[in-house]
PDB file of C-alpha atoms in Angstrom:
ATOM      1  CA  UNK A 364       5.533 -11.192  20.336  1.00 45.00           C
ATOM      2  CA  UNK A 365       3.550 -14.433  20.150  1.00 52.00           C
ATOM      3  CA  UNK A 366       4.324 -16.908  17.481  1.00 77.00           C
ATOM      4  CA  UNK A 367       1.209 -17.091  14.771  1.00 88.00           C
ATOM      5  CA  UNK A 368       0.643 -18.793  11.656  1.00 95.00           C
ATOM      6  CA  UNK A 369      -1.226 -17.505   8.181  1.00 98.00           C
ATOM      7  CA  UNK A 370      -2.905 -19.812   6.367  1.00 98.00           C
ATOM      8  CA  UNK A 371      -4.291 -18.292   3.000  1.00 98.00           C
ATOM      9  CA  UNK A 372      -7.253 -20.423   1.147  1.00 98.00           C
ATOM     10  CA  UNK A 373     -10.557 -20.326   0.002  1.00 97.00           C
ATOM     11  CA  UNK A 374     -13.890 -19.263   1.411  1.00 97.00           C
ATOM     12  CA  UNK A 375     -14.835 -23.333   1.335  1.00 96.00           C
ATOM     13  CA  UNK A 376     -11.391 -23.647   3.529  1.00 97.00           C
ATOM     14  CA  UNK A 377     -11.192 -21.119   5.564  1.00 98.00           C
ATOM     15  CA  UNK A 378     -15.233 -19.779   6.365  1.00 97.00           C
ATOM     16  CA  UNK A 379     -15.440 -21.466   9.415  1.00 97.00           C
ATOM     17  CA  UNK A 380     -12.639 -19.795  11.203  1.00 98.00           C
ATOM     18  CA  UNK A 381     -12.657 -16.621   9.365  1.00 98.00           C
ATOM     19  CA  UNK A 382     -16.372 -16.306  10.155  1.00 96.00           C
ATOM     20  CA  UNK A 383     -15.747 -16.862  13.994  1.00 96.00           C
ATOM     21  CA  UNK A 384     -13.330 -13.874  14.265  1.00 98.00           C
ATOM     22  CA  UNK A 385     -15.650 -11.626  11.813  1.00 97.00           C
ATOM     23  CA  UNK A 386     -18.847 -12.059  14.197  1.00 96.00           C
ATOM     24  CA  UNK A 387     -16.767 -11.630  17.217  1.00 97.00           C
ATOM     25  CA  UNK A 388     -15.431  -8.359  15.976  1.00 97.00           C
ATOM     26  CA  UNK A 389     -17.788  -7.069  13.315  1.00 95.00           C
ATOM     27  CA  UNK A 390     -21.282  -7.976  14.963  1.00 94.00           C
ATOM     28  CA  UNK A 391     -20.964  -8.533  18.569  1.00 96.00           C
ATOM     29  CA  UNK A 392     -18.378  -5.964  19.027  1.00 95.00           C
ATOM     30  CA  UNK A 393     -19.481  -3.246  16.561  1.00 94.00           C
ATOM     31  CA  UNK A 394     -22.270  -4.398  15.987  1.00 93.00           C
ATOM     32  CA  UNK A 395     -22.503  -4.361  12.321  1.00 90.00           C
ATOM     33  CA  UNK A 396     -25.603  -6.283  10.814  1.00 89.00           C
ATOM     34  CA  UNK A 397     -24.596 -10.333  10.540  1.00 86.00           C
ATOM     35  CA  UNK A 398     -26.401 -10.213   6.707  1.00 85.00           C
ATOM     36  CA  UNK A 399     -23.753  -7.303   5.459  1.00 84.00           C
ATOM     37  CA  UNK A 400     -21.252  -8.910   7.515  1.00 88.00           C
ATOM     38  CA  UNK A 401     -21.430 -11.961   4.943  1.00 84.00           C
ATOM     39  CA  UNK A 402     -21.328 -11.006   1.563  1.00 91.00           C
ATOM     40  CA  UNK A 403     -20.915 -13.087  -1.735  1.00 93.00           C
ATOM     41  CA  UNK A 404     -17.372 -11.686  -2.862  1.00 96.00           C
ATOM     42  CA  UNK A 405     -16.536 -14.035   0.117  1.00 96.00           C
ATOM     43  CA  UNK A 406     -16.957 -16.797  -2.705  1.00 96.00           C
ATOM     44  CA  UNK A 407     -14.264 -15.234  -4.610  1.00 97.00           C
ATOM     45  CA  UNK A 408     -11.993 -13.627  -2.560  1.00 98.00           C
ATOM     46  CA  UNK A 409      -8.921 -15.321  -1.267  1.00 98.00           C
ATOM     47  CA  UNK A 410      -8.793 -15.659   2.550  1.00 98.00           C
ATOM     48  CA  UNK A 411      -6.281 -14.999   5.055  1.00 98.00           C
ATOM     49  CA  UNK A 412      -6.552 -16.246   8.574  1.00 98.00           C
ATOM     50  CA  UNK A 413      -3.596 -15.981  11.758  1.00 98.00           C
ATOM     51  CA  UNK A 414      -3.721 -18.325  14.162  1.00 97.00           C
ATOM     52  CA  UNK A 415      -1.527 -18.253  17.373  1.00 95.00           C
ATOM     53  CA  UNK A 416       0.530 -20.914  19.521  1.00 93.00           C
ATOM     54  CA  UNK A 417      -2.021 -22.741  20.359  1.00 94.00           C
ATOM     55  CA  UNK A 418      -3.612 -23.186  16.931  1.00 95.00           C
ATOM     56  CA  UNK A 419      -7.259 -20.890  17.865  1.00 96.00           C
ATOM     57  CA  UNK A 420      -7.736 -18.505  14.778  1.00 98.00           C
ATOM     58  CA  UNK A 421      -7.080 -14.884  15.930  1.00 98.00           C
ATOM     59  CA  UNK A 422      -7.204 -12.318  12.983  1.00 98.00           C
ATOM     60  CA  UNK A 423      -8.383 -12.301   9.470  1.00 98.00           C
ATOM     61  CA  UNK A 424      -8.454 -10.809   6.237  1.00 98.00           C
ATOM     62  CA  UNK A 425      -9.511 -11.070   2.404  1.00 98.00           C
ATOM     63  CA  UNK A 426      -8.416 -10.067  -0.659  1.00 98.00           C
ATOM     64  CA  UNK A 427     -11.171  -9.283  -3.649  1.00 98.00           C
ATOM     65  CA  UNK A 428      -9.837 -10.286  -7.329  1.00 97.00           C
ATOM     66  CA  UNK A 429     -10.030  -6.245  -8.238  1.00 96.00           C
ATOM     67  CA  UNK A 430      -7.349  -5.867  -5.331  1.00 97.00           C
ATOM     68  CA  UNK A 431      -9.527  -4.450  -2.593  1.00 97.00           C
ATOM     69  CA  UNK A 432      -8.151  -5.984   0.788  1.00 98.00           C
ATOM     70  CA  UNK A 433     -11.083  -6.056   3.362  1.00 96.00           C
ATOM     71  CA  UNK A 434     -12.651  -7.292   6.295  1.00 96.00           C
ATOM     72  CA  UNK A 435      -9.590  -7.041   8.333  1.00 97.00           C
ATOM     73  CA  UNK A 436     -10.350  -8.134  11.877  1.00 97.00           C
ATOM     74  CA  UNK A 437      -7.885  -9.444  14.815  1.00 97.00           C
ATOM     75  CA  UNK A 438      -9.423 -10.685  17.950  1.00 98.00           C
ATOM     76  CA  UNK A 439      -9.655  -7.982  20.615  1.00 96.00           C
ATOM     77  CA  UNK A 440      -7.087  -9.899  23.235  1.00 95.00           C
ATOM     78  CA  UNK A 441      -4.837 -10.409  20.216  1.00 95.00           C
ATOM     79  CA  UNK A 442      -4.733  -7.012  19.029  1.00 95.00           C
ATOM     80  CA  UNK A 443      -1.235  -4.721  19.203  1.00 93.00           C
ATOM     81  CA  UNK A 444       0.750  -8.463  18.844  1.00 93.00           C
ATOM     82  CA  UNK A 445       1.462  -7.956  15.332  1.00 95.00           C
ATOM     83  CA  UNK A 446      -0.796  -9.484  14.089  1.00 96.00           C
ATOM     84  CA  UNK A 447      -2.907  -7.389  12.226  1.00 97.00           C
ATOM     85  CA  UNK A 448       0.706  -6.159  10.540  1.00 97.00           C
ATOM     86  CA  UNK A 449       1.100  -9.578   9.618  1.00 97.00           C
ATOM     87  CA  UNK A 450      -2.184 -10.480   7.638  1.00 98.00           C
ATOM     88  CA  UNK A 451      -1.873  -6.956   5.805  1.00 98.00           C
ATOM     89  CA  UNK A 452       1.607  -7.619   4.658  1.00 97.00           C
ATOM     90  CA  UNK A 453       0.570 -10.983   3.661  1.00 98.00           C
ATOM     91  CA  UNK A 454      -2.429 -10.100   1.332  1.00 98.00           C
ATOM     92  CA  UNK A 455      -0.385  -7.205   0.224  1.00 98.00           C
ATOM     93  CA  UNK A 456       2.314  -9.566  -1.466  1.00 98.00           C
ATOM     94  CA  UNK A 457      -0.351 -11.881  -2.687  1.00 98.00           C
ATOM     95  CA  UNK A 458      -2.137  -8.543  -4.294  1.00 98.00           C
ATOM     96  CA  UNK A 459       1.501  -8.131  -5.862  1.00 97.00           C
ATOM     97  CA  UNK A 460       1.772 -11.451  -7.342  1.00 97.00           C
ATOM     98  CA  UNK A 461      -1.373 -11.150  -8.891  1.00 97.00           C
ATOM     99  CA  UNK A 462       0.308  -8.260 -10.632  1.00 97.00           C
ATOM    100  CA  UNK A 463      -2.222  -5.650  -8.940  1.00 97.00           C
ATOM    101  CA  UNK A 464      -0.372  -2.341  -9.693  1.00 97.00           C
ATOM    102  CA  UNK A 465      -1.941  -0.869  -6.353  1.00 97.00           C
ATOM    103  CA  UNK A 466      -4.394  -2.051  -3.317  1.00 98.00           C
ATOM    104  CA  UNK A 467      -7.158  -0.123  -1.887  1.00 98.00           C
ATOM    105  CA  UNK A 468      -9.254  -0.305   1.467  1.00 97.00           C
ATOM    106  CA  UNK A 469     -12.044   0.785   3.763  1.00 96.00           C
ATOM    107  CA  UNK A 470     -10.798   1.743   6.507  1.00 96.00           C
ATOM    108  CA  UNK A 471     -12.774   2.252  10.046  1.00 95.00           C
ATOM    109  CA  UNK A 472     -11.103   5.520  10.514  1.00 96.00           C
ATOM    110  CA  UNK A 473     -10.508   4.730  13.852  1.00 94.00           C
ATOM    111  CA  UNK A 474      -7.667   2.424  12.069  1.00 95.00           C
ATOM    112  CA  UNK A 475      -6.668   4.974   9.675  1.00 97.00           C
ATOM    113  CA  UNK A 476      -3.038   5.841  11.568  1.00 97.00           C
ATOM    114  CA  UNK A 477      -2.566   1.787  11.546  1.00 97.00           C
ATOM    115  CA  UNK A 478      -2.815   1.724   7.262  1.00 98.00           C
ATOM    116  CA  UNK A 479      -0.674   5.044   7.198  1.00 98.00           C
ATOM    117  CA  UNK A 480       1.779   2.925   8.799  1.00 97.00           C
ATOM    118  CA  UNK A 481       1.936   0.458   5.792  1.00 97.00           C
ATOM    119  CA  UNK A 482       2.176   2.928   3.164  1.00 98.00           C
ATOM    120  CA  UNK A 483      -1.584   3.414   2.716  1.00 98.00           C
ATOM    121  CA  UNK A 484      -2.785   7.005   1.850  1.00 98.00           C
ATOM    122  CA  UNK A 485      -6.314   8.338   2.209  1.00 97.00           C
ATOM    123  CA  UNK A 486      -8.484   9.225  -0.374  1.00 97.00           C
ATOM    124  CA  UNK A 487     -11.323  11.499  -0.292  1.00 95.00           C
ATOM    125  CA  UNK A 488     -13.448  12.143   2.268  1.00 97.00           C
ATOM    126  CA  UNK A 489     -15.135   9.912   5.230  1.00 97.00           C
ATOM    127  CA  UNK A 490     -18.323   7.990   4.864  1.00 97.00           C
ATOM    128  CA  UNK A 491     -20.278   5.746   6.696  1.00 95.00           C
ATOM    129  CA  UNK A 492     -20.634   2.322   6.419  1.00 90.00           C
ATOM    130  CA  UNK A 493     -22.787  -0.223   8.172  1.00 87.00           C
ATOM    131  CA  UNK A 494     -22.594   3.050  10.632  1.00 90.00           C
ATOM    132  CA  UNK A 495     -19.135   3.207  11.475  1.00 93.00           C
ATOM    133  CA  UNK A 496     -16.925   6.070   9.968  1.00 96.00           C
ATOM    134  CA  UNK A 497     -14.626   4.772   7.379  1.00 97.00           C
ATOM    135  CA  UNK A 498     -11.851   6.222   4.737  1.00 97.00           C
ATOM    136  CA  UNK A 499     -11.195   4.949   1.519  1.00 98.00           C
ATOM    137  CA  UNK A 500      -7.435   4.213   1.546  1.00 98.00           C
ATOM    138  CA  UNK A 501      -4.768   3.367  -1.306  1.00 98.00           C
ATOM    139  CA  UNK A 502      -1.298   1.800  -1.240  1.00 98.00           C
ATOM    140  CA  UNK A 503       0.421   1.790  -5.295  1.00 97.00           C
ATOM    141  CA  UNK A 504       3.721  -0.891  -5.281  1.00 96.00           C
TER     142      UNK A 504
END
């Protein structure tokens, strides 16, 4: 597994490198709409972003102040390395510090199996968002 670092920060600290991966992933590869892509909870949320060996930000992550964990993106030659795993965990304990009783997600259902995997069960049925199929998923501590 290749060695990576999390740094967690602000939006002012981390937007540059958390935006990088989030157009690479969200709007060139799925080609989700740059304007929903960037949203204002970015202001408020607390960031996550995994760098690997050689320092170049790979995967990233945020966590909203009502618990929702989103915008979960890992770069696609970095993907199946761990970490993905890693930044969920990580924003997962910080969720639990806060004293969130539970954290919630959309997930592209294409990722579904991956959140099963943490302990994340799905609730209700799919919907679209910004086109892509999603699930609304739920983890309780």
């Amino acid at each position: 597994m290749n060695s990576h670092e999390i740094r967690y920060g602000d939006w002012a600290t981390l937007s540059a490198d958390a935006q990088v991966i989030r157009i690479a992933v969200f709007v060139q590869e799925q080609n989700v709409p740059a304007e929903l892509e960037m949203d204002e909870k970015d202001a408020v949320c607390l960031h996550a972003v995994a760098y690997d060996a050689a320092g170049t930000p790979v995967g990233t992550g945020r966590l909203l102040p009502d618990g929702h964990i989103g915008r979960m993106a890992v770069m696609k030659d970095a993907r199946g390395t761990g970490i993905g795993s890693a930044l969920l965990r990580g924003l997962m304990a910080h969720a639990r510090e806060r004293g969130h009783p539970e954290v919630e997600l959309s997930a592209q259902t294409h990722a579904a199996p991956f959140y099963r995997a943490h302990g994340f069960e799905q609730v209700g049925d799919e919907f679209l968002e910004a086109g892509i199929a999603h699930v609304a998923m739920r983890r309780a501590f």
